[in-house]
Amino acid sequence: MARHLLSLAEQTPEELRNILDLARQIKLNPRAFAQACAGQTLAMIFQKPSLRTRVSFQTGIYQLGGQGIYLGPTDIQLHRGESIPDTAKVLSRYVDGIMARVFDHAHLEEMAEFGDIPIINGLSDLLHPCQVLADLLTIEEKKGGLKGLKLAYVGDGNNMAHSLLYGGAQFGMTVSISHPRGYAPDAEVVTRAREIAASTGGAIQITEDPAEGVSDADAVYTDVWASMGQEAEAKERNDRFKGFEVDAKLMSNARPDSIFLHCLPAHRGEEVSAEVIDGPRSVVFDEAENRLHAQKAVMVRLMGR
Ligand code: CP
Ligand code: NVA
């Protein structure tokens, strides 16, 4: 497979299929993979906070026989101006892989260019591929497949929306994004997702009407209205996103057997009602668990012996 995991647009559908299949095997029989990354070290760079990504990667590499080193926002010299190339070159002399959560996606590409080891995107301003691998694993577990299903994302055209567009397109799904005016997904990402969908039998729909977006969906997805780093815009966004809350009324447009997903952390009463996220159609904690299994599969593929 590709040497890095920066974007779900850079893998072939077969490579992504293999990761999901391996994730399922690892989930079923974790002990069989206890030495899959024996003696390997993963550096985990975080420029932003994290619960799921941090704990699932650190636990995951440990369960594979390796170790993770957490490098928080002020732990290394990046925040004092050391360059990304120098950081990546130095880490390449010590460790076997880097997982990084960064503000600027270009910094991940720079790490991949200047380092000699696999780089895994643990969330950037543009994309969150590891989350979407876990999401797809979850949908497949609950629905028995992916191809031909409709995945409806409601809200901000952000990193989650972008990775769902790529990931859903790769597996031949119909991905709909409904967003308030002014918060559309990146046009280049949409174009690339449409190209991928054209080759897999998938489809991409973009709308400003959430009821239309969610109509007949098999899976409904939302994310916070203000992402990490956008805290100053939170109040304005709360006003602009009115009508985009995933509540029972909006869910009634989806298929009766539809499931609800959220990458978490969630804000009940903003992007999702408590009734929906804590209700019977919500699979958010299976989704969070699947981060562990999906990322172990990624590490075995990229770093495994
Ligand atoms: N979903 C997700 O990436 O969560 P964290 O920000 O807690 O890692
Ligand atoms: N869009 C959110 C996702 C958090 C997992 C953010 O970037 O903060």
PDB file of C-alpha atoms and ligand atoms in Angstrom:
ATOM      1  CA  MET A   1       0.000   0.000   0.000  1.00  0.00           C
ATOM      2  CA  ALA A   2       0.993   3.631  -0.190  1.00  0.00           C
ATOM      3  CA  ARG A   3       3.835   4.384   2.235  1.00  0.00           C
ATOM      4  CA  HIS A   4       1.872   6.927   4.260  1.00  0.00           C
ATOM      5  CA  LEU A   5      -1.718   7.492   5.339  1.00  0.00           C
ATOM      6  CA  LEU A   6      -2.328  11.180   4.795  1.00  0.00           C
ATOM      7  CA  SER A   7      -5.551  11.028   2.769  1.00  0.00           C
ATOM      8  CA  LEU A   8      -8.047   8.334   1.781  1.00  0.00           C
ATOM      9  CA  ALA A   9      -7.800   9.670  -1.790  1.00  0.00           C
ATOM     10  CA  GLU A  10      -4.206   8.398  -2.088  1.00  0.00           C
ATOM     11  CA  GLN A  11      -4.986   4.687  -1.600  1.00  0.00           C
ATOM     12  CA  THR A  12      -6.589   2.318  -4.075  1.00  0.00           C
ATOM     13  CA  PRO A  13     -10.009   0.868  -3.222  1.00  0.00           C
ATOM     14  CA  GLU A  14      -8.264  -2.536  -2.842  1.00  0.00           C
ATOM     15  CA  GLU A  15      -5.794  -1.146  -0.295  1.00  0.00           C
ATOM     16  CA  LEU A  16      -8.628   0.351   1.733  1.00  0.00           C
ATOM     17  CA  ARG A  17     -10.589  -2.911   1.481  1.00  0.00           C
ATOM     18  CA  ASN A  18      -7.525  -4.741   2.838  1.00  0.00           C
ATOM     19  CA  ILE A  19      -7.251  -2.346   5.799  1.00  0.00           C
ATOM     20  CA  LEU A  20     -10.902  -2.859   6.766  1.00  0.00           C
ATOM     21  CA  ASP A  21     -10.583  -6.644   6.412  1.00  0.00           C
ATOM     22  CA  LEU A  22      -7.423  -6.664   8.519  1.00  0.00           C
ATOM     23  CA  ALA A  23      -9.110  -4.423  11.116  1.00  0.00           C
ATOM     24  CA  ARG A  24     -11.921  -6.939  11.402  1.00  0.00           C
ATOM     25  CA  GLN A  25      -9.424  -9.801  11.882  1.00  0.00           C
ATOM     26  CA  ILE A  26      -7.531  -7.824  14.519  1.00  0.00           C
ATOM     27  CA  LYS A  27     -10.754  -6.997  16.341  1.00  0.00           C
ATOM     28  CA  LEU A  28     -11.786 -10.661  16.321  1.00  0.00           C
ATOM     29  CA  ASN A  29      -8.428 -12.033  17.433  1.00  0.00           C
ATOM     30  CA  PRO A  30      -6.155  -9.317  18.848  1.00  0.00           C
ATOM     31  CA  ARG A  31      -3.740 -11.821  20.413  1.00  0.00           C
ATOM     32  CA  ALA A  32      -2.753 -13.142  16.989  1.00  0.00           C
ATOM     33  CA  PHE A  33      -1.259  -9.681  16.277  1.00  0.00           C
ATOM     34  CA  ALA A  34       0.518  -9.211  19.614  1.00  0.00           C
ATOM     35  CA  GLN A  35       3.954  -9.200  17.925  1.00  0.00           C
ATOM     36  CA  ALA A  36       2.979  -7.619  14.597  1.00  0.00           C
ATOM     37  CA  CYS A  37       4.917  -4.424  15.395  1.00  0.00           C
ATOM     38  CA  ALA A  38       7.311  -5.906  17.962  1.00  0.00           C
ATOM     39  CA  GLY A  39      10.018  -3.457  18.984  1.00  0.00           C
ATOM     40  CA  GLN A  40       8.600  -0.642  16.837  1.00  0.00           C
ATOM     41  CA  THR A  41       8.184   2.896  18.119  1.00  0.00           C
ATOM     42  CA  LEU A  42       5.520   5.351  16.981  1.00  0.00           C
ATOM     43  CA  ALA A  43       6.107   9.055  17.641  1.00  0.00           C
ATOM     44  CA  MET A  44       2.771  10.775  18.248  1.00  0.00           C
ATOM     45  CA  ILE A  45       2.906  14.528  17.556  1.00  0.00           C
ATOM     46  CA  PHE A  46      -0.111  16.498  18.794  1.00  0.00           C
ATOM     47  CA  GLN A  47      -0.519  20.195  18.044  1.00  0.00           C
ATOM     48  CA  LYS A  48      -4.135  20.006  19.303  1.00  0.00           C
ATOM     49  CA  PRO A  49      -5.932  18.148  22.135  1.00  0.00           C
ATOM     50  CA  SER A  50      -7.225  14.583  21.755  1.00  0.00           C
ATOM     51  CA  LEU A  51      -8.919  11.816  23.715  1.00  0.00           C
ATOM     52  CA  ARG A  52      -9.661   9.122  21.135  1.00  0.00           C
ATOM     53  CA  THR A  53      -6.732   9.517  18.755  1.00  0.00           C
ATOM     54  CA  ARG A  54      -4.130   9.735  21.488  1.00  0.00           C
ATOM     55  CA  VAL A  55      -5.380   6.843  23.602  1.00  0.00           C
ATOM     56  CA  SER A  56      -6.283   4.525  20.709  1.00  0.00           C
ATOM     57  CA  PHE A  57      -2.902   4.970  18.977  1.00  0.00           C
ATOM     58  CA  GLN A  58      -0.880   4.591  22.153  1.00  0.00           C
ATOM     59  CA  THR A  59      -2.872   1.541  23.257  1.00  0.00           C
ATOM     60  CA  GLY A  60      -2.889   0.159  19.723  1.00  0.00           C
ATOM     61  CA  ILE A  61       0.867   0.210  19.154  1.00  0.00           C
ATOM     62  CA  TYR A  62       1.388  -1.311  22.626  1.00  0.00           C
ATOM     63  CA  GLN A  63      -1.040  -4.142  21.802  1.00  0.00           C
ATOM     64  CA  LEU A  64       0.985  -4.808  18.629  1.00  0.00           C
ATOM     65  CA  GLY A  65       4.188  -5.255  20.623  1.00  0.00           C
ATOM     66  CA  GLY A  66       5.551  -1.741  20.153  1.00  0.00           C
ATOM     67  CA  GLN A  67       5.458   1.544  22.017  1.00  0.00           C
ATOM     68  CA  GLY A  68       4.143   5.046  21.436  1.00  0.00           C
ATOM     69  CA  ILE A  69       5.765   8.296  22.527  1.00  0.00           C
ATOM     70  CA  TYR A  70       3.346  11.177  23.121  1.00  0.00           C
ATOM     71  CA  LEU A  71       4.749  14.519  21.972  1.00  0.00           C
ATOM     72  CA  GLY A  72       2.344  17.288  22.998  1.00  0.00           C
ATOM     73  CA  PRO A  73       2.103  20.829  21.687  1.00  0.00           C
ATOM     74  CA  THR A  74       4.887  22.212  23.891  1.00  0.00           C
ATOM     75  CA  ASP A  75       6.968  19.041  24.323  1.00  0.00           C
ATOM     76  CA  ILE A  76       9.148  19.309  21.237  1.00  0.00           C
ATOM     77  CA  GLN A  77      10.979  22.166  19.522  1.00  0.00           C
ATOM     78  CA  LEU A  78       8.398  22.661  16.746  1.00  0.00           C
ATOM     79  CA  HIS A  79       6.595  25.255  18.827  1.00  0.00           C
ATOM     80  CA  ARG A  80       9.901  27.141  19.252  1.00  0.00           C
ATOM     81  CA  GLY A  81      10.457  27.258  15.528  1.00  0.00           C
ATOM     82  CA  GLU A  82      12.327  24.030  14.689  1.00  0.00           C
ATOM     83  CA  SER A  83      11.384  23.210  11.109  1.00  0.00           C
ATOM     84  CA  ILE A  84       9.143  20.354  10.016  1.00  0.00           C
ATOM     85  CA  PRO A  85      11.884  18.889   7.751  1.00  0.00           C
ATOM     86  CA  ASP A  86      14.421  18.858  10.593  1.00  0.00           C
ATOM     87  CA  THR A  87      11.868  17.346  12.996  1.00  0.00           C
ATOM     88  CA  ALA A  88      10.976  14.614  10.492  1.00  0.00           C
ATOM     89  CA  LYS A  89      14.636  13.853   9.663  1.00  0.00           C
ATOM     90  CA  VAL A  90      15.600  13.572  13.333  1.00  0.00           C
ATOM     91  CA  LEU A  91      12.621  11.399  14.247  1.00  0.00           C
ATOM     92  CA  SER A  92      13.419   9.137  11.274  1.00  0.00           C
ATOM     93  CA  ARG A  93      16.735   8.264  12.985  1.00  0.00           C
ATOM     94  CA  TYR A  94      14.954   7.091  16.153  1.00  0.00           C
ATOM     95  CA  VAL A  95      11.470   5.778  15.478  1.00  0.00           C
ATOM     96  CA  ASP A  96       9.607   3.638  12.940  1.00  0.00           C
ATOM     97  CA  GLY A  97       6.579   5.818  12.248  1.00  0.00           C
ATOM     98  CA  ILE A  98       5.038   9.212  13.005  1.00  0.00           C
ATOM     99  CA  MET A  99       1.385   9.872  13.747  1.00  0.00           C
ATOM    100  CA  ALA A 100       0.723  13.613  13.710  1.00  0.00           C
ATOM    101  CA  ARG A 101      -2.251  15.869  14.478  1.00  0.00           C
ATOM    102  CA  VAL A 102      -1.523  19.251  12.924  1.00  0.00           C
ATOM    103  CA  PHE A 103      -3.194  22.546  12.115  1.00  0.00           C
ATOM    104  CA  ASP A 104      -1.851  22.699   8.570  1.00  0.00           C
ATOM    105  CA  HIS A 105      -2.227  19.642   6.311  1.00  0.00           C
ATOM    106  CA  ALA A 106       0.814  20.813   4.310  1.00  0.00           C
ATOM    107  CA  HIS A 107       2.951  20.037   7.371  1.00  0.00           C
ATOM    108  CA  LEU A 108       2.045  16.346   7.061  1.00  0.00           C
ATOM    109  CA  GLU A 109       3.050  16.385   3.412  1.00  0.00           C
ATOM    110  CA  GLU A 110       6.329  18.008   4.380  1.00  0.00           C
ATOM    111  CA  MET A 111       6.953  15.297   6.998  1.00  0.00           C
ATOM    112  CA  ALA A 112       6.298  12.658   4.349  1.00  0.00           C
ATOM    113  CA  GLU A 113       8.686  14.400   1.938  1.00  0.00           C
ATOM    114  CA  PHE A 114      11.579  14.867   4.351  1.00  0.00           C
ATOM    115  CA  GLY A 115      11.241  11.876   6.686  1.00  0.00           C
ATOM    116  CA  ASP A 116      12.189   8.288   5.821  1.00  0.00           C
ATOM    117  CA  ILE A 117       9.380   6.634   7.790  1.00  0.00           C
ATOM    118  CA  PRO A 118       5.605   6.247   7.393  1.00  0.00           C
ATOM    119  CA  ILE A 119       3.508   9.290   8.341  1.00  0.00           C
ATOM    120  CA  ILE A 120      -0.064   8.802   9.600  1.00  0.00           C
ATOM    121  CA  ASN A 121      -2.538  11.695   9.625  1.00  0.00           C
ATOM    122  CA  GLY A 122      -4.116  11.902  13.085  1.00  0.00           C
ATOM    123  CA  LEU A 123      -6.260  14.872  11.932  1.00  0.00           C
ATOM    124  CA  SER A 124      -5.377  17.994   9.991  1.00  0.00           C
ATOM    125  CA  ASP A 125      -7.371  21.093   9.076  1.00  0.00           C
ATOM    126  CA  LEU A 126      -8.195  19.307   5.788  1.00  0.00           C
ATOM    127  CA  LEU A 127      -8.698  15.597   6.569  1.00  0.00           C
ATOM    128  CA  HIS A 128      -9.237  12.966   9.283  1.00  0.00           C
ATOM    129  CA  PRO A 129      -8.686   9.625   7.489  1.00  0.00           C
ATOM    130  CA  CYS A 130      -8.226   7.374  10.559  1.00  0.00           C
ATOM    131  CA  GLN A 131     -11.602   8.456  11.891  1.00  0.00           C
ATOM    132  CA  VAL A 132     -13.273   7.582   8.598  1.00  0.00           C
ATOM    133  CA  LEU A 133     -11.664   4.129   8.433  1.00  0.00           C
ATOM    134  CA  ALA A 134     -13.278   3.475  11.850  1.00  0.00           C
ATOM    135  CA  ASP A 135     -16.567   4.932  10.603  1.00  0.00           C
ATOM    136  CA  LEU A 136     -16.605   2.700   7.520  1.00  0.00           C
ATOM    137  CA  LEU A 137     -15.747  -0.351   9.619  1.00  0.00           C
ATOM    138  CA  THR A 138     -18.681   0.522  11.890  1.00  0.00           C
ATOM    139  CA  ILE A 139     -21.155   1.051   9.050  1.00  0.00           C
ATOM    140  CA  GLU A 140     -20.069  -2.211   7.462  1.00  0.00           C
ATOM    141  CA  GLU A 141     -20.527  -4.073  10.767  1.00  0.00           C
ATOM    142  CA  LYS A 142     -24.006  -2.634  11.269  1.00  0.00           C
ATOM    143  CA  LYS A 143     -25.242  -2.741   7.668  1.00  0.00           C
ATOM    144  CA  GLY A 144     -23.379  -5.748   6.264  1.00  0.00           C
ATOM    145  CA  GLY A 145     -21.700  -3.770   3.472  1.00  0.00           C
ATOM    146  CA  LEU A 146     -20.879  -0.331   2.113  1.00  0.00           C
ATOM    147  CA  LYS A 147     -21.370  -0.271  -1.668  1.00  0.00           C
ATOM    148  CA  GLY A 148     -24.624   1.369  -2.712  1.00  0.00           C
ATOM    149  CA  LEU A 149     -25.440   2.696   0.771  1.00  0.00           C
ATOM    150  CA  LYS A 150     -26.194   6.365   1.329  1.00  0.00           C
ATOM    151  CA  LEU A 151     -24.089   8.191   3.925  1.00  0.00           C
ATOM    152  CA  ALA A 152     -25.496  11.633   4.761  1.00  0.00           C
ATOM    153  CA  TYR A 153     -23.231  14.136   6.515  1.00  0.00           C
ATOM    154  CA  VAL A 154     -24.944  17.211   7.961  1.00  0.00           C
ATOM    155  CA  GLY A 155     -23.049  20.349   9.002  1.00  0.00           C
ATOM    156  CA  ASP A 156     -19.717  22.030   8.448  1.00  0.00           C
ATOM    157  CA  GLY A 157     -17.812  21.239   5.247  1.00  0.00           C
ATOM    158  CA  ASN A 158     -14.735  20.459   7.348  1.00  0.00           C
ATOM    159  CA  ASN A 159     -12.037  17.795   7.721  1.00  0.00           C
ATOM    160  CA  MET A 160     -14.666  15.151   8.602  1.00  0.00           C
ATOM    161  CA  ALA A 161     -16.827  16.017   5.593  1.00  0.00           C
ATOM    162  CA  HIS A 162     -13.765  15.809   3.327  1.00  0.00           C
ATOM    163  CA  SER A 163     -12.580  12.422   4.566  1.00  0.00           C
ATOM    164  CA  LEU A 164     -16.109  11.010   4.426  1.00  0.00           C
ATOM    165  CA  LEU A 165     -16.333  12.188   0.806  1.00  0.00           C
ATOM    166  CA  TYR A 166     -13.098  10.372  -0.075  1.00  0.00           C
ATOM    167  CA  GLY A 167     -13.740   7.268   2.008  1.00  0.00           C
ATOM    168  CA  GLY A 168     -17.362   6.846   0.955  1.00  0.00           C
ATOM    169  CA  ALA A 169     -16.476   7.402  -2.708  1.00  0.00           C
ATOM    170  CA  GLN A 170     -13.697   4.784  -2.533  1.00  0.00           C
ATOM    171  CA  PHE A 171     -16.213   2.178  -1.379  1.00  0.00           C
ATOM    172  CA  GLY A 172     -18.882   3.047  -3.961  1.00  0.00           C
ATOM    173  CA  MET A 173     -21.245   4.757  -1.520  1.00  0.00           C
ATOM    174  CA  THR A 174     -23.499   7.724  -2.164  1.00  0.00           C
ATOM    175  CA  VAL A 175     -22.170  10.511   0.058  1.00  0.00           C
ATOM    176  CA  SER A 176     -24.389  13.537   0.600  1.00  0.00           C
ATOM    177  CA  ILE A 177     -23.181  16.664   2.359  1.00  0.00           C
ATOM    178  CA  SER A 178     -25.720  19.228   3.554  1.00  0.00           C
ATOM    179  CA  HIS A 179     -24.193  22.443   4.841  1.00  0.00           C
ATOM    180  CA  PRO A 180     -25.257  26.000   5.648  1.00  0.00           C
ATOM    181  CA  ARG A 181     -24.466  28.605   2.993  1.00  0.00           C
ATOM    182  CA  GLY A 182     -20.826  29.653   3.286  1.00  0.00           C
ATOM    183  CA  TYR A 183     -19.711  26.368   4.903  1.00  0.00           C
ATOM    184  CA  ALA A 184     -19.426  24.131   1.838  1.00  0.00           C
ATOM    185  CA  PRO A 185     -16.731  21.463   1.595  1.00  0.00           C
ATOM    186  CA  ASP A 186     -13.584  22.383  -0.313  1.00  0.00           C
ATOM    187  CA  ALA A 187     -14.303  22.443  -4.058  1.00  0.00           C
ATOM    188  CA  GLU A 188     -11.105  20.542  -4.968  1.00  0.00           C
ATOM    189  CA  VAL A 189     -11.982  17.781  -2.504  1.00  0.00           C
ATOM    190  CA  VAL A 190     -15.484  17.502  -3.982  1.00  0.00           C
ATOM    191  CA  THR A 191     -14.083  17.301  -7.517  1.00  0.00           C
ATOM    192  CA  ARG A 192     -11.595  14.592  -6.533  1.00  0.00           C
ATOM    193  CA  ALA A 193     -14.298  12.657  -4.636  1.00  0.00           C
ATOM    194  CA  ARG A 194     -16.509  12.808  -7.743  1.00  0.00           C
ATOM    195  CA  GLU A 195     -13.652  11.398  -9.851  1.00  0.00           C
ATOM    196  CA  ILE A 196     -13.199   8.537  -7.390  1.00  0.00           C
ATOM    197  CA  ALA A 197     -16.974   7.921  -7.214  1.00  0.00           C
ATOM    198  CA  ALA A 198     -17.142   7.769 -11.014  1.00  0.00           C
ATOM    199  CA  SER A 199     -14.735   4.832 -10.974  1.00  0.00           C
ATOM    200  CA  THR A 200     -16.347   2.933  -8.072  1.00  0.00           C
ATOM    201  CA  GLY A 201     -20.057   3.363  -8.806  1.00  0.00           C
ATOM    202  CA  GLY A 202     -20.495   5.849  -5.972  1.00  0.00           C
ATOM    203  CA  ALA A 203     -22.093   9.304  -6.094  1.00  0.00           C
ATOM    204  CA  ILE A 204     -21.602  12.692  -4.434  1.00  0.00           C
ATOM    205  CA  GLN A 205     -24.480  15.035  -3.583  1.00  0.00           C
ATOM    206  CA  ILE A 206     -24.005  18.521  -2.125  1.00  0.00           C
ATOM    207  CA  THR A 207     -27.004  20.497  -0.838  1.00  0.00           C
ATOM    208  CA  GLU A 208     -27.955  23.326   1.525  1.00  0.00           C
ATOM    209  CA  ASP A 209     -31.148  21.479   2.547  1.00  0.00           C
ATOM    210  CA  PRO A 210     -30.516  19.008   5.398  1.00  0.00           C
ATOM    211  CA  ALA A 211     -33.878  17.222   4.986  1.00  0.00           C
ATOM    212  CA  GLU A 212     -33.048  16.543   1.336  1.00  0.00           C
ATOM    213  CA  GLY A 213     -29.493  15.532   2.231  1.00  0.00           C
ATOM    214  CA  VAL A 214     -30.649  13.008   4.816  1.00  0.00           C
ATOM    215  CA  SER A 215     -33.530  11.640   2.732  1.00  0.00           C
ATOM    216  CA  ASP A 216     -33.405   7.813   2.513  1.00  0.00           C
ATOM    217  CA  ALA A 217     -29.967   7.712   4.133  1.00  0.00           C
ATOM    218  CA  ASP A 218     -28.647   4.487   5.637  1.00  0.00           C
ATOM    219  CA  ALA A 219     -26.251   6.384   7.893  1.00  0.00           C
ATOM    220  CA  VAL A 220     -26.461   9.964   9.169  1.00  0.00           C
ATOM    221  CA  TYR A 221     -23.300  11.701  10.381  1.00  0.00           C
ATOM    222  CA  THR A 222     -22.543  15.012  11.995  1.00  0.00           C
ATOM    223  CA  ASP A 223     -19.628  16.825  13.647  1.00  0.00           C
ATOM    224  CA  VAL A 224     -19.127  19.928  15.768  1.00  0.00           C
ATOM    225  CA  TRP A 225     -19.964  23.288  14.225  1.00  0.00           C
ATOM    226  CA  ALA A 226     -16.706  24.877  15.409  1.00  0.00           C
ATOM    227  CA  SER A 227     -13.619  22.705  15.008  1.00  0.00           C
ATOM    228  CA  MET A 228     -10.454  22.905  17.065  1.00  0.00           C
ATOM    229  CA  GLY A 229      -8.847  26.276  16.335  1.00  0.00           C
ATOM    230  CA  GLN A 230     -12.199  27.909  15.429  1.00  0.00           C
ATOM    231  CA  GLU A 231     -13.271  28.640  19.007  1.00  0.00           C
ATOM    232  CA  ALA A 232     -13.505  32.393  18.305  1.00  0.00           C
ATOM    233  CA  GLU A 233     -16.132  31.707  15.607  1.00  0.00           C
ATOM    234  CA  ALA A 234     -18.282  29.460  17.815  1.00  0.00           C
ATOM    235  CA  LYS A 235     -20.994  32.000  18.557  1.00  0.00           C
ATOM    236  CA  GLU A 236     -21.398  33.113  14.957  1.00  0.00           C
ATOM    237  CA  ARG A 237     -21.441  29.504  13.800  1.00  0.00           C
ATOM    238  CA  ASN A 238     -24.137  28.604  16.353  1.00  0.00           C
ATOM    239  CA  ASP A 239     -26.362  31.187  14.649  1.00  0.00           C
ATOM    240  CA  ARG A 240     -25.433  30.242  11.080  1.00  0.00           C
ATOM    241  CA  PHE A 241     -25.939  26.496  11.661  1.00  0.00           C
ATOM    242  CA  LYS A 242     -29.486  26.784  13.044  1.00  0.00           C
ATOM    243  CA  GLY A 243     -31.644  24.176  11.276  1.00  0.00           C
ATOM    244  CA  PHE A 244     -28.715  21.804  10.862  1.00  0.00           C
ATOM    245  CA  GLU A 245     -29.089  20.057  14.230  1.00  0.00           C
ATOM    246  CA  VAL A 246     -29.539  16.308  13.781  1.00  0.00           C
ATOM    247  CA  ASP A 247     -32.654  15.751  15.874  1.00  0.00           C
ATOM    248  CA  ALA A 248     -35.466  13.182  15.749  1.00  0.00           C
ATOM    249  CA  LYS A 249     -37.341  15.259  13.158  1.00  0.00           C
ATOM    250  CA  LEU A 250     -34.377  15.389  10.772  1.00  0.00           C
ATOM    251  CA  MET A 251     -33.655  11.679  11.363  1.00  0.00           C
ATOM    252  CA  SER A 252     -37.244  10.890  10.315  1.00  0.00           C
ATOM    253  CA  ASN A 253     -36.188  11.691   6.726  1.00  0.00           C
ATOM    254  CA  ALA A 254     -33.616   8.897   6.790  1.00  0.00           C
ATOM    255  CA  ARG A 255     -34.420   5.216   6.395  1.00  0.00           C
ATOM    256  CA  PRO A 256     -36.212   3.759   9.443  1.00  0.00           C
ATOM    257  CA  ASP A 257     -33.269   1.387   9.986  1.00  0.00           C
ATOM    258  CA  SER A 258     -30.644   4.130   9.601  1.00  0.00           C
ATOM    259  CA  ILE A 259     -27.825   4.543  12.093  1.00  0.00           C
ATOM    260  CA  PHE A 260     -26.363   7.737  13.568  1.00  0.00           C
ATOM    261  CA  LEU A 261     -22.621   8.442  13.681  1.00  0.00           C
ATOM    262  CA  HIS A 262     -20.489  11.211  15.194  1.00  0.00           C
ATOM    263  CA  CYS A 263     -16.694  11.307  15.413  1.00  0.00           C
ATOM    264  CA  LEU A 264     -16.928  12.852  18.910  1.00  0.00           C
ATOM    265  CA  PRO A 265     -16.464  14.961  20.950  1.00  0.00           C
ATOM    266  CA  ALA A 266     -20.133  16.003  20.636  1.00  0.00           C
ATOM    267  CA  HIS A 267     -22.096  19.049  21.755  1.00  0.00           C
ATOM    268  CA  ARG A 268     -25.597  17.892  22.668  1.00  0.00           C
ATOM    269  CA  GLY A 269     -28.156  20.566  21.844  1.00  0.00           C
ATOM    270  CA  GLU A 270     -25.973  22.016  19.058  1.00  0.00           C
ATOM    271  CA  GLU A 271     -25.122  19.714  16.124  1.00  0.00           C
ATOM    272  CA  VAL A 272     -27.048  16.753  17.610  1.00  0.00           C
ATOM    273  CA  SER A 273     -29.897  16.339  20.087  1.00  0.00           C
ATOM    274  CA  ALA A 274     -29.354  14.209  23.188  1.00  0.00           C
ATOM    275  CA  GLU A 275     -32.311  12.097  22.063  1.00  0.00           C
ATOM    276  CA  VAL A 276     -30.514  11.091  18.864  1.00  0.00           C
ATOM    277  CA  ILE A 277     -26.944  10.628  20.092  1.00  0.00           C
ATOM    278  CA  ASP A 278     -28.072   8.744  23.208  1.00  0.00           C
ATOM    279  CA  GLY A 279     -30.865   6.906  21.372  1.00  0.00           C
ATOM    280  CA  PRO A 280     -31.120   3.397  19.902  1.00  0.00           C
ATOM    281  CA  ARG A 281     -29.889   4.321  16.403  1.00  0.00           C
ATOM    282  CA  SER A 282     -26.657   5.847  17.674  1.00  0.00           C
ATOM    283  CA  VAL A 283     -23.472   3.804  17.170  1.00  0.00           C
ATOM    284  CA  VAL A 284     -21.012   6.447  18.356  1.00  0.00           C
ATOM    285  CA  PHE A 285     -19.261   4.308  20.970  1.00  0.00           C
ATOM    286  CA  ASP A 286     -18.785   1.361  18.586  1.00  0.00           C
ATOM    287  CA  GLU A 287     -17.343   3.942  16.229  1.00  0.00           C
ATOM    288  CA  ALA A 288     -14.960   5.214  18.914  1.00  0.00           C
ATOM    289  CA  GLU A 289     -13.900   1.630  19.729  1.00  0.00           C
ATOM    290  CA  ASN A 290     -13.257   0.921  16.069  1.00  0.00           C
ATOM    291  CA  ARG A 291     -10.612   3.654  15.994  1.00  0.00           C
ATOM    292  CA  LEU A 292      -8.427   1.189  17.899  1.00  0.00           C
ATOM    293  CA  HIS A 293      -8.935  -1.738  15.518  1.00  0.00           C
ATOM    294  CA  ALA A 294      -8.739   0.323  12.308  1.00  0.00           C
ATOM    295  CA  GLN A 295      -5.559   2.113  13.365  1.00  0.00           C
ATOM    296  CA  LYS A 296      -3.910  -1.130  14.450  1.00  0.00           C
ATOM    297  CA  ALA A 297      -4.562  -2.368  10.910  1.00  0.00           C
ATOM    298  CA  VAL A 298      -2.983   0.801   9.495  1.00  0.00           C
ATOM    299  CA  MET A 299       0.096   0.389  11.711  1.00  0.00           C
ATOM    300  CA  VAL A 300       0.479  -3.298  10.798  1.00  0.00           C
ATOM    301  CA  ARG A 301       0.340  -2.394   7.088  1.00  0.00           C
ATOM    302  CA  LEU A 302       2.714   0.579   7.320  1.00  0.00           C
ATOM    303  CA  MET A 303       5.091  -0.466  10.084  1.00  0.00           C
ATOM    304  CA  GLY A 304       4.568  -4.212  10.539  1.00  0.00           C
ATOM    305  CA  ARG A 305       7.426  -6.691  10.210  1.00  0.00           C
TER     306      ARG A 305
HETATM  307  N1   CP B   1     -12.660  11.807  16.985  1.00  0.00           N
HETATM  308  C1   CP B   1     -11.456  12.195  17.409  1.00  0.00           C
HETATM  309  O1   CP B   1     -10.496  12.290  16.659  1.00  0.00           O
HETATM  310  O2   CP B   1     -11.372  12.458  18.752  1.00  0.00           O
HETATM  311  P1   CP B   1     -10.152  13.116  19.526  1.00  0.00           P
HETATM  312  O3   CP B   1     -10.081  14.561  19.079  1.00  0.00           O
HETATM  313  O4   CP B   1     -10.518  12.998  20.982  1.00  0.00           O
HETATM  314  O5   CP B   1      -8.897  12.386  19.189  1.00  0.00           O
HETATM  315  N1  NVA B   2     -13.853  18.732  12.965  1.00  0.00           N
HETATM  316  C1  NVA B   2     -13.375  18.391  14.281  1.00  0.00           C
HETATM  317  C2  NVA B   2     -13.097  16.927  14.385  1.00  0.00           C
HETATM  318  C3  NVA B   2     -12.661  16.473  15.757  1.00  0.00           C
HETATM  319  C4  NVA B   2     -12.387  14.991  15.818  1.00  0.00           C
HETATM  320  C5  NVA B   2     -12.118  19.202  14.571  1.00  0.00           C
HETATM  321  O1  NVA B   2     -11.265  19.326  13.692  1.00  0.00           O
HETATM  322  O2  NVA B   2     -12.009  19.736  15.678  1.00  0.00           O
END
